[in-house]
Amino acid sequence: MELTVTPMTEQELARLWEPLEVGYAEDLVAHRGMTSEAARERSAQQLREGLPAGAASEGVLLRMARVDDTEVGWIWVTLPGATGVVGSTQAWIHNIEVDPAHRGRGYARRMIQLIEAELANLGVPELGLNVFGTNTVAIGLYRSLGFEVTAQQMAKRIDPTS
């Protein structure tokens, strides 16, 4: 059983949109200290900006991952220049998801490898991503695939005095 990635349809994106928006908002609350309302608003805005034409957005690779006929996950990558950064040669992983029932089988690794091959065929020399510091499983995966830390964002929670 080989994992394959195929272009995401508009219907598939529509089904995934709200869970993506909600999940990112929850991460913003947990890791950036935003209110739920502000996080949901920011999440929705970033999705609209990143995917202005949905699955047909220019400069975007939205791929569904399947093993045989079973959907196991998906990945969203932006090509260089699509984000408005002039002169950038870096593609960017915005999101990668493996359905909980299919985790631990190497599917995220394989999705990234297949995207890397697709990007290499397009002449893209570099792939980047952000990962929340508490996501140690993802950090380990990315390191094992050759990703390196190029920047760090740090925060400290401060308890206000009464």
Tab-separated table of N, CA and C in Angstrom:
chain	number	residue	atom	x	y	z
A	1	MET	N	0.840	-1.187	0.000
A	1	MET	CA	0.000	0.000	0.000
A	1	MET	C	0.880	1.243	0.000
A	2	GLU	N	0.882	1.944	-1.107
A	2	GLU	CA	1.689	3.142	-1.272
A	2	GLU	C	0.834	4.387	-1.056
A	3	LEU	N	1.371	5.334	-0.313
A	3	LEU	CA	0.699	6.612	-0.120
A	3	LEU	C	0.871	7.444	-1.385
A	4	THR	N	-0.206	8.071	-1.833
A	4	THR	CA	-0.159	8.972	-2.980
A	4	THR	C	-0.732	10.316	-2.560
A	5	VAL	N	-0.291	11.372	-3.248
A	5	VAL	CA	-0.876	12.694	-3.035
A	5	VAL	C	-1.439	13.171	-4.368
A	6	THR	N	-2.649	13.705	-4.313
A	6	THR	CA	-3.317	14.207	-5.508
A	6	THR	C	-3.885	15.589	-5.206
A	7	PRO	N	-4.052	16.417	-6.247
A	7	PRO	CA	-4.601	17.752	-6.014
A	7	PRO	C	-5.942	17.693	-5.278
A	8	MET	N	-6.094	18.585	-4.317
A	8	MET	CA	-7.319	18.670	-3.521
A	8	MET	C	-8.414	19.329	-4.358
A	9	THR	N	-9.614	18.808	-4.242
A	9	THR	CA	-10.760	19.401	-4.926
A	9	THR	C	-11.361	20.506	-4.057
A	10	GLU	N	-12.176	21.319	-4.663
A	10	GLU	CA	-12.873	22.381	-3.916
A	10	GLU	C	-13.778	21.776	-2.846
A	11	GLN	N	-14.410	20.658	-3.145
A	11	GLN	CA	-15.285	19.984	-2.172
A	11	GLN	C	-14.477	19.472	-0.982
A	12	GLU	N	-13.303	18.922	-1.243
A	12	GLU	CA	-12.462	18.438	-0.147
A	12	GLU	C	-12.010	19.603	0.727
A	13	LEU	N	-11.610	20.705	0.099
A	13	LEU	CA	-11.204	21.876	0.872
A	13	LEU	C	-12.367	22.411	1.698
A	14	ALA	N	-13.543	22.468	1.122
A	14	ALA	CA	-14.715	22.972	1.851
A	14	ALA	C	-14.968	22.135	3.111
A	15	ARG	N	-14.764	20.842	3.001
A	15	ARG	CA	-14.976	19.941	4.144
A	15	ARG	C	-13.914	20.157	5.227
A	16	LEU	N	-12.700	20.527	4.816
A	16	LEU	CA	-11.595	20.687	5.761
A	16	LEU	C	-11.468	22.101	6.319
A	17	TRP	N	-12.129	23.069	5.684
A	17	TRP	CA	-11.929	24.484	6.014
A	17	TRP	C	-12.213	24.785	7.487
A	18	GLU	N	-13.393	24.446	7.965
A	18	GLU	CA	-13.736	24.792	9.356
A	18	GLU	C	-12.837	24.088	10.371
A	19	PRO	N	-12.576	22.781	10.226
A	19	PRO	CA	-11.647	22.163	11.185
A	19	PRO	C	-10.259	22.810	11.165
A	20	LEU	N	-9.796	23.237	9.997
A	20	LEU	CA	-8.508	23.913	9.908
A	20	LEU	C	-8.561	25.254	10.624
A	21	GLU	N	-9.609	26.002	10.379
A	21	GLU	CA	-9.778	27.315	11.017
A	21	GLU	C	-9.858	27.173	12.532
A	22	VAL	N	-10.639	26.231	13.006
A	22	VAL	CA	-10.809	26.015	14.446
A	22	VAL	C	-9.508	25.514	15.078
A	23	GLY	N	-8.850	24.566	14.424
A	23	GLY	CA	-7.608	24.014	14.973
A	23	GLY	C	-6.513	25.046	15.093
A	24	TYR	N	-6.374	25.889	14.071
A	24	TYR	CA	-5.351	26.928	14.134
A	24	TYR	C	-5.703	27.947	15.214
A	25	ALA	N	-6.967	28.288	15.335
A	25	ALA	CA	-7.403	29.223	16.376
A	25	ALA	C	-7.087	28.659	17.765
A	26	GLU	N	-7.322	27.381	17.961
A	26	GLU	CA	-7.017	26.754	19.254
A	26	GLU	C	-5.520	26.820	19.549
A	27	ASP	N	-4.695	26.619	18.530
A	27	ASP	CA	-3.244	26.729	18.717
A	27	ASP	C	-2.849	28.156	19.077
A	28	LEU	N	-3.484	29.138	18.446
A	28	LEU	CA	-3.174	30.535	18.760
A	28	LEU	C	-3.538	30.872	20.202
A	29	VAL	N	-4.640	30.339	20.677
A	29	VAL	CA	-5.037	30.557	22.076
A	29	VAL	C	-4.009	29.906	23.004
A	30	ALA	N	-3.664	28.660	22.720
A	30	ALA	CA	-2.764	27.918	23.597
A	30	ALA	C	-1.334	28.430	23.575
A	31	HIS	N	-0.856	28.854	22.400
A	31	HIS	CA	0.559	29.170	22.265
A	31	HIS	C	0.875	30.653	22.126
A	32	ARG	N	-0.126	31.452	21.825
A	32	ARG	CA	0.123	32.884	21.652
A	32	ARG	C	-0.685	33.730	22.626
A	33	GLY	N	-1.465	33.075	23.479
A	33	GLY	CA	-2.207	33.791	24.506
A	33	GLY	C	-3.336	34.665	23.978
A	34	MET	N	-3.816	34.391	22.794
A	34	MET	CA	-4.899	35.191	22.221
A	34	MET	C	-6.239	34.749	22.819
A	35	THR	N	-7.210	35.645	22.796
A	35	THR	CA	-8.558	35.248	23.193
A	35	THR	C	-9.127	34.354	22.106
A	36	SER	N	-10.111	33.563	22.458
A	36	SER	CA	-10.737	32.670	21.484
A	36	SER	C	-11.305	33.440	20.296
A	37	GLU	N	-11.957	34.547	20.595
A	37	GLU	CA	-12.570	35.349	19.538
A	37	GLU	C	-11.510	35.935	18.603
A	38	ALA	N	-10.462	36.514	19.173
A	38	ALA	CA	-9.394	37.106	18.360
A	38	ALA	C	-8.671	36.031	17.552
A	39	ALA	N	-8.454	34.874	18.154
A	39	ALA	CA	-7.765	33.780	17.462
A	39	ALA	C	-8.599	33.262	16.304
A	40	ARG	N	-9.888	33.121	16.504
A	40	ARG	CA	-10.761	32.633	15.418
A	40	ARG	C	-10.790	33.638	14.272
A	41	GLU	N	-10.833	34.914	14.613
A	41	GLU	CA	-10.838	35.961	13.597
A	41	GLU	C	-9.524	35.951	12.802
A	42	ARG	N	-8.415	35.852	13.500
A	42	ARG	CA	-7.112	35.828	12.826
A	42	ARG	C	-6.964	34.580	11.961
A	43	SER	N	-7.388	33.451	12.475
A	43	SER	CA	-7.320	32.203	11.728
A	43	SER	C	-8.129	32.301	10.435
A	44	ALA	N	-9.347	32.811	10.540
A	44	ALA	CA	-10.201	32.955	9.352
A	44	ALA	C	-9.568	33.905	8.342
A	45	GLN	N	-9.019	35.004	8.826
A	45	GLN	CA	-8.387	35.988	7.940
A	45	GLN	C	-7.191	35.372	7.209
A	46	GLN	N	-6.354	34.655	7.930
A	46	GLN	CA	-5.180	34.061	7.308
A	46	GLN	C	-5.562	33.009	6.269
A	47	LEU	N	-6.619	32.261	6.531
A	47	LEU	CA	-7.074	31.287	5.544
A	47	LEU	C	-7.597	31.981	4.293
A	48	ARG	N	-8.378	33.029	4.479
A	48	ARG	CA	-8.905	33.767	3.311
A	48	ARG	C	-7.768	34.365	2.499
A	49	GLU	N	-6.759	34.918	3.173
A	49	GLU	CA	-5.621	35.519	2.475
A	49	GLU	C	-4.749	34.462	1.797
A	50	GLY	N	-4.564	33.326	2.445
A	50	GLY	CA	-3.706	32.280	1.901
A	50	GLY	C	-4.333	31.472	0.790
A	51	LEU	N	-5.660	31.402	0.815
A	51	LEU	CA	-6.381	30.615	-0.191
A	51	LEU	C	-7.516	31.450	-0.780
A	52	PRO	N	-7.184	32.587	-1.422
A	52	PRO	CA	-8.227	33.505	-1.893
A	52	PRO	C	-9.160	32.904	-2.943
A	53	ALA	N	-8.672	31.944	-3.708
A	53	ALA	CA	-9.510	31.282	-4.717
A	53	ALA	C	-9.737	29.820	-4.344
A	54	GLY	N	-9.699	29.546	-3.061
A	54	GLY	CA	-9.926	28.180	-2.597
A	54	GLY	C	-8.866	27.226	-3.117
A	55	ALA	N	-9.292	26.044	-3.518
A	55	ALA	CA	-8.367	25.024	-4.006
A	55	ALA	C	-7.668	25.450	-5.293
A	56	ALA	N	-8.232	26.430	-5.993
A	56	ALA	CA	-7.644	26.910	-7.253
A	56	ALA	C	-6.709	28.100	-7.047
A	57	SER	N	-6.369	28.430	-5.803
A	57	SER	CA	-5.500	29.576	-5.531
A	57	SER	C	-4.158	29.402	-6.230
A	58	GLU	N	-3.726	30.470	-6.877
A	58	GLU	CA	-2.469	30.449	-7.625
A	58	GLU	C	-1.282	30.339	-6.678
A	59	GLY	N	-0.309	29.530	-7.063
A	59	GLY	CA	0.909	29.393	-6.270
A	59	GLY	C	0.766	28.512	-5.050
A	60	VAL	N	-0.297	27.723	-5.012
A	60	VAL	CA	-0.576	26.884	-3.850
A	60	VAL	C	-0.670	25.428	-4.280
A	61	LEU	N	-0.040	24.557	-3.507
A	61	LEU	CA	-0.181	23.121	-3.702
A	61	LEU	C	-1.003	22.588	-2.536
A	62	LEU	N	-2.226	22.208	-2.805
A	62	LEU	CA	-3.078	21.540	-1.819
A	62	LEU	C	-3.186	20.092	-2.271
A	63	ARG	N	-2.744	19.185	-1.425
A	63	ARG	CA	-2.716	17.779	-1.813
A	63	ARG	C	-3.396	16.917	-0.767
A	64	MET	N	-4.219	15.989	-1.264
A	64	MET	CA	-4.843	14.982	-0.406
A	64	MET	C	-3.952	13.747	-0.431
A	65	ALA	N	-3.785	13.125	0.719
A	65	ALA	CA	-2.982	11.907	0.822
A	65	ALA	C	-3.908	10.722	0.996
A	66	ARG	N	-3.653	9.707	0.192
A	66	ARG	CA	-4.480	8.500	0.247
A	66	ARG	C	-3.594	7.263	0.220
A	67	VAL	N	-4.092	6.233	0.867
A	67	VAL	CA	-3.533	4.900	0.742
A	67	VAL	C	-4.668	4.079	0.164
A	68	ASP	N	-4.449	3.582	-1.041
A	68	ASP	CA	-5.515	2.969	-1.825
A	68	ASP	C	-6.635	4.008	-1.975
A	69	ASP	N	-7.827	3.710	-1.544
A	69	ASP	CA	-8.923	4.672	-1.652
A	69	ASP	C	-9.219	5.365	-0.323
A	70	THR	N	-8.380	5.149	0.671
A	70	THR	CA	-8.613	5.713	1.997
A	70	THR	C	-7.859	7.029	2.159
A	71	GLU	N	-8.603	8.085	2.455
A	71	GLU	CA	-7.999	9.387	2.727
A	71	GLU	C	-7.343	9.330	4.095
A	72	VAL	N	-6.045	9.669	4.157
A	72	VAL	CA	-5.322	9.595	5.428
A	72	VAL	C	-4.820	10.948	5.912
A	73	GLY	N	-4.823	11.960	5.044
A	73	GLY	CA	-4.363	13.274	5.448
A	73	GLY	C	-4.253	14.221	4.275
A	74	TRP	N	-3.580	15.350	4.523
A	74	TRP	CA	-3.425	16.356	3.473
A	74	TRP	C	-2.301	17.315	3.835
A	75	ILE	N	-1.851	18.070	2.825
A	75	ILE	CA	-0.778	19.032	3.014
A	75	ILE	C	-1.062	20.274	2.166
A	76	TRP	N	-0.680	21.440	2.704
A	76	TRP	CA	-0.852	22.732	2.033
A	76	TRP	C	0.506	23.405	1.963
A	77	VAL	N	0.971	23.661	0.748
A	77	VAL	CA	2.272	24.291	0.509
A	77	VAL	C	2.088	25.477	-0.421
A	78	THR	N	2.766	26.573	-0.114
A	78	THR	CA	2.761	27.755	-0.975
A	78	THR	C	4.086	27.818	-1.716
A	79	LEU	N	4.021	28.090	-3.004
A	79	LEU	CA	5.219	28.205	-3.827
A	79	LEU	C	5.903	29.549	-3.602
A	80	PRO	N	7.211	29.630	-3.904
A	80	PRO	CA	7.926	30.901	-3.753
A	80	PRO	C	7.236	32.021	-4.532
A	81	GLY	N	7.205	33.196	-3.928
A	81	GLY	CA	6.614	34.365	-4.575
A	81	GLY	C	5.121	34.494	-4.380
A	82	ALA	N	4.433	33.408	-4.065
A	82	ALA	CA	2.979	33.456	-3.915
A	82	ALA	C	2.567	34.245	-2.675
A	83	THR	N	3.460	34.349	-1.702
A	83	THR	CA	3.133	35.069	-0.473
A	83	THR	C	3.463	36.551	-0.562
A	84	GLY	N	3.960	36.987	-1.724
A	84	GLY	CA	4.283	38.393	-1.906
A	84	GLY	C	5.699	38.763	-1.498
A	85	VAL	N	6.484	37.786	-1.058
A	85	VAL	CA	7.865	38.056	-0.695
A	85	VAL	C	8.681	38.030	-1.985
A	86	VAL	N	9.072	39.194	-2.451
A	86	VAL	CA	9.807	39.315	-3.704
A	86	VAL	C	11.182	38.683	-3.567
A	87	GLY	N	11.550	37.882	-4.549
A	87	GLY	CA	12.868	37.267	-4.563
A	87	GLY	C	12.993	36.014	-3.723
A	88	SER	N	11.947	35.619	-3.036
A	88	SER	CA	12.012	34.417	-2.216
A	88	SER	C	12.118	33.183	-3.108
A	89	THR	N	12.938	32.233	-2.696
A	89	THR	CA	13.057	30.968	-3.416
A	89	THR	C	12.524	29.815	-2.578
A	90	GLN	N	11.909	30.139	-1.461
A	90	GLN	CA	11.472	29.122	-0.512
A	90	GLN	C	9.978	28.839	-0.631
A	91	ALA	N	9.651	27.567	-0.767
A	91	ALA	CA	8.258	27.128	-0.633
A	91	ALA	C	7.970	27.021	0.853
A	92	TRP	N	6.690	26.996	1.220
A	92	TRP	CA	6.329	27.038	2.631
A	92	TRP	C	5.202	26.059	2.932
A	93	ILE	N	5.419	25.193	3.926
A	93	ILE	CA	4.348	24.303	4.393
A	93	ILE	C	3.500	25.101	5.370
A	94	HIS	N	2.245	25.310	5.021
A	94	HIS	CA	1.325	25.999	5.920
A	94	HIS	C	0.665	25.025	6.875
A	95	ASN	N	0.386	23.843	6.380
A	95	ASN	CA	-0.258	22.866	7.238
A	95	ASN	C	-0.041	21.475	6.673
A	96	ILE	N	0.101	20.536	7.574
A	96	ILE	CA	0.135	19.122	7.216
A	96	ILE	C	-0.661	18.394	8.284
A	97	GLU	N	-1.574	17.580	7.844
A	97	GLU	CA	-2.447	16.860	8.773
A	97	GLU	C	-2.494	15.386	8.401
A	98	VAL	N	-2.411	14.538	9.401
A	98	VAL	CA	-2.695	13.117	9.240
A	98	VAL	C	-3.871	12.834	10.159
A	99	ASP	N	-4.907	12.219	9.613
A	99	ASP	CA	-6.087	11.909	10.424
A	99	ASP	C	-5.664	11.076	11.629
A	100	PRO	N	-6.217	11.358	12.814
A	100	PRO	CA	-5.794	10.660	14.039
A	100	PRO	C	-5.786	9.133	13.923
A	101	ALA	N	-6.740	8.561	13.219
A	101	ALA	CA	-6.804	7.103	13.094
A	101	ALA	C	-5.658	6.527	12.261
A	102	HIS	N	-4.928	7.387	11.546
A	102	HIS	CA	-3.876	6.915	10.649
A	102	HIS	C	-2.484	7.389	11.056
A	103	ARG	N	-2.358	7.971	12.239
A	103	ARG	CA	-1.069	8.487	12.684
A	103	ARG	C	-0.138	7.348	13.104
A	104	GLY	N	1.155	7.651	13.099
A	104	GLY	CA	2.152	6.681	13.537
A	104	GLY	C	2.537	5.675	12.472
A	105	ARG	N	2.179	5.932	11.226
A	105	ARG	CA	2.485	4.995	10.136
A	105	ARG	C	3.432	5.586	9.102
A	106	GLY	N	3.981	6.764	9.385
A	106	GLY	CA	4.931	7.378	8.461
A	106	GLY	C	4.297	8.188	7.351
A	107	TYR	N	3.003	8.454	7.439
A	107	TYR	CA	2.321	9.164	6.353
A	107	TYR	C	2.744	10.625	6.240
A	108	ALA	N	2.968	11.308	7.357
A	108	ALA	CA	3.419	12.702	7.286
A	108	ALA	C	4.793	12.760	6.619
A	109	ARG	N	5.674	11.865	7.006
A	109	ARG	CA	7.004	11.793	6.395
A	109	ARG	C	6.878	11.604	4.883
A	110	ARG	N	6.039	10.672	4.471
A	110	ARG	CA	5.900	10.370	3.043
A	110	ARG	C	5.278	11.546	2.293
A	111	MET	N	4.298	12.225	2.904
A	111	MET	CA	3.709	13.402	2.257
A	111	MET	C	4.779	14.454	1.991
A	112	ILE	N	5.621	14.703	2.979
A	112	ILE	CA	6.674	15.708	2.816
A	112	ILE	C	7.651	15.269	1.733
A	113	GLN	N	8.010	14.008	1.714
A	113	GLN	CA	8.926	13.525	0.685
A	113	GLN	C	8.334	13.683	-0.716
A	114	LEU	N	7.060	13.393	-0.850
A	114	LEU	CA	6.417	13.537	-2.163
A	114	LEU	C	6.309	15.002	-2.575
A	115	ILE	N	6.023	15.882	-1.619
A	115	ILE	CA	5.980	17.320	-1.917
A	115	ILE	C	7.372	17.816	-2.285
A	116	GLU	N	8.388	17.344	-1.571
A	116	GLU	CA	9.759	17.733	-1.910
A	116	GLU	C	10.093	17.336	-3.348
A	117	ALA	N	9.692	16.157	-3.763
A	117	ALA	CA	9.951	15.707	-5.134
A	117	ALA	C	9.218	16.598	-6.140
A	118	GLU	N	7.972	16.945	-5.817
A	118	GLU	CA	7.209	17.828	-6.696
A	118	GLU	C	7.864	19.206	-6.787
A	119	LEU	N	8.310	19.726	-5.647
A	119	LEU	CA	8.981	21.027	-5.634
A	119	LEU	C	10.299	20.975	-6.400
A	120	ALA	N	11.051	19.895	-6.254
A	120	ALA	CA	12.312	19.746	-6.994
A	120	ALA	C	12.049	19.773	-8.497
A	121	ASN	N	10.975	19.109	-8.936
A	121	ASN	CA	10.617	19.118	-10.354
A	121	ASN	C	10.238	20.512	-10.834
A	122	LEU	N	9.761	21.360	-9.927
A	122	LEU	CA	9.408	22.737	-10.266
A	122	LEU	C	10.606	23.681	-10.143
A	123	GLY	N	11.741	23.151	-9.690
A	123	GLY	CA	12.945	23.966	-9.540
A	123	GLY	C	13.007	24.755	-8.251
A	124	VAL	N	12.200	24.396	-7.270
A	124	VAL	CA	12.186	25.100	-5.982
A	124	VAL	C	13.307	24.526	-5.106
A	125	PRO	N	14.232	25.384	-4.644
A	125	PRO	CA	15.403	24.884	-3.925
A	125	PRO	C	15.270	24.735	-2.410
A	126	GLU	N	14.182	25.244	-1.816
A	126	GLU	CA	14.112	25.229	-0.348
A	126	GLU	C	12.662	25.153	0.111
A	127	LEU	N	12.456	24.470	1.231
A	127	LEU	CA	11.131	24.308	1.824
A	127	LEU	C	11.210	24.683	3.293
A	128	GLY	N	10.312	25.544	3.749
A	128	GLY	CA	10.295	25.980	5.134
A	128	GLY	C	8.963	25.698	5.801
A	129	LEU	N	8.932	25.884	7.117
A	129	LEU	CA	7.706	25.699	7.896
A	129	LEU	C	7.893	26.295	9.277
A	130	ASN	N	6.787	26.507	9.955
A	130	ASN	CA	6.788	26.867	11.379
A	130	ASN	C	6.230	25.683	12.144
A	131	VAL	N	6.694	25.511	13.366
A	131	VAL	CA	6.156	24.465	14.235
A	131	VAL	C	6.122	25.023	15.653
A	132	PHE	N	5.015	24.785	16.358
A	132	PHE	CA	4.938	25.216	17.745
A	132	PHE	C	5.942	24.404	18.561
A	133	GLY	N	6.643	25.081	19.461
A	133	GLY	CA	7.717	24.468	20.232
A	133	GLY	C	7.293	23.294	21.088
A	134	THR	N	6.022	23.203	21.420
A	134	THR	CA	5.546	22.089	22.242
A	134	THR	C	5.226	20.845	21.418
A	135	ASN	N	5.268	20.953	20.097
A	135	ASN	CA	4.932	19.826	19.230
A	135	ASN	C	6.197	18.998	18.971
A	136	THR	N	6.619	18.285	20.006
A	136	THR	CA	7.892	17.565	19.948
A	136	THR	C	7.885	16.434	18.916
A	137	VAL	N	6.744	15.827	18.683
A	137	VAL	CA	6.667	14.764	17.676
A	137	VAL	C	6.973	15.343	16.298
A	138	ALA	N	6.320	16.463	15.961
A	138	ALA	CA	6.557	17.095	14.658
A	138	ALA	C	7.989	17.596	14.549
A	139	ILE	N	8.516	18.177	15.619
A	139	ILE	CA	9.889	18.672	15.590
A	139	ILE	C	10.857	17.525	15.285
A	140	GLY	N	10.655	16.395	15.924
A	140	GLY	CA	11.500	15.227	15.663
A	140	GLY	C	11.393	14.757	14.221
A	141	LEU	N	10.178	14.748	13.686
A	141	LEU	CA	9.976	14.358	12.290
A	141	LEU	C	10.714	15.303	11.355
A	142	TYR	N	10.518	16.603	11.558
A	142	TYR	CA	11.133	17.577	10.667
A	142	TYR	C	12.658	17.503	10.728
A	143	ARG	N	13.200	17.348	11.911
A	143	ARG	CA	14.664	17.218	12.030
A	143	ARG	C	15.160	15.972	11.299
A	144	SER	N	14.429	14.870	11.440
A	144	SER	CA	14.856	13.628	10.786
A	144	SER	C	14.776	13.734	9.266
A	145	LEU	N	13.982	14.681	8.765
A	145	LEU	CA	13.870	14.915	7.325
A	145	LEU	C	14.867	15.964	6.830
A	146	GLY	N	15.679	16.494	7.748
A	146	GLY	CA	16.714	17.437	7.353
A	146	GLY	C	16.378	18.904	7.533
A	147	PHE	N	15.220	19.215	8.117
A	147	PHE	CA	14.903	20.614	8.404
A	147	PHE	C	15.819	21.104	9.524
A	148	GLU	N	16.216	22.365	9.434
A	148	GLU	CA	17.071	22.980	10.441
A	148	GLU	C	16.393	24.215	11.002
A	149	VAL	N	16.691	24.528	12.245
A	149	VAL	CA	16.165	25.738	12.867
A	149	VAL	C	16.874	26.933	12.245
A	150	THR	N	16.083	27.849	11.685
A	150	THR	CA	16.652	29.064	11.089
A	150	THR	C	16.218	30.310	11.849
A	151	ALA	N	15.251	30.168	12.732
A	151	ALA	CA	14.786	31.276	13.572
A	151	ALA	C	14.061	30.659	14.763
A	152	GLN	N	13.985	31.413	15.840
A	152	GLN	CA	13.220	30.960	16.998
A	152	GLN	C	12.409	32.112	17.532
A	153	GLN	N	11.230	31.785	17.977
A	153	GLN	CA	10.390	32.762	18.655
A	153	GLN	C	10.196	32.231	20.065
A	154	MET	N	10.452	33.073	21.036
A	154	MET	CA	10.331	32.636	22.416
A	154	MET	C	9.329	33.518	23.143
A	155	ALA	N	8.711	32.960	24.151
A	155	ALA	CA	7.752	33.724	24.956
A	155	ALA	C	7.837	33.240	26.395
A	156	LYS	N	7.419	34.094	27.284
A	156	LYS	CA	7.344	33.752	28.704
A	156	LYS	C	6.051	34.334	29.240
A	157	ARG	N	5.290	33.521	29.921
A	157	ARG	CA	4.061	33.988	30.560
A	157	ARG	C	4.435	34.666	31.870
A	158	ILE	N	3.827	35.807	32.100
A	158	ILE	CA	4.087	36.566	33.326
A	158	ILE	C	2.789	36.669	34.093
A	159	ASP	N	2.848	36.297	35.361
A	159	ASP	CA	1.668	36.435	36.208
A	159	ASP	C	1.587	37.866	36.708
A	160	PRO	N	0.503	38.571	36.393
A	160	PRO	CA	0.374	39.958	36.847
A	160	PRO	C	0.208	40.005	38.375
A	161	THR	N	0.814	41.017	38.986
A	161	THR	CA	0.666	41.181	40.422
A	161	THR	C	-0.666	41.869	40.702
A	162	SER	N	-1.214	41.562	41.821
A	162	SER	CA	-2.526	42.140	42.178
A	162	SER	C	-2.376	43.513	42.791
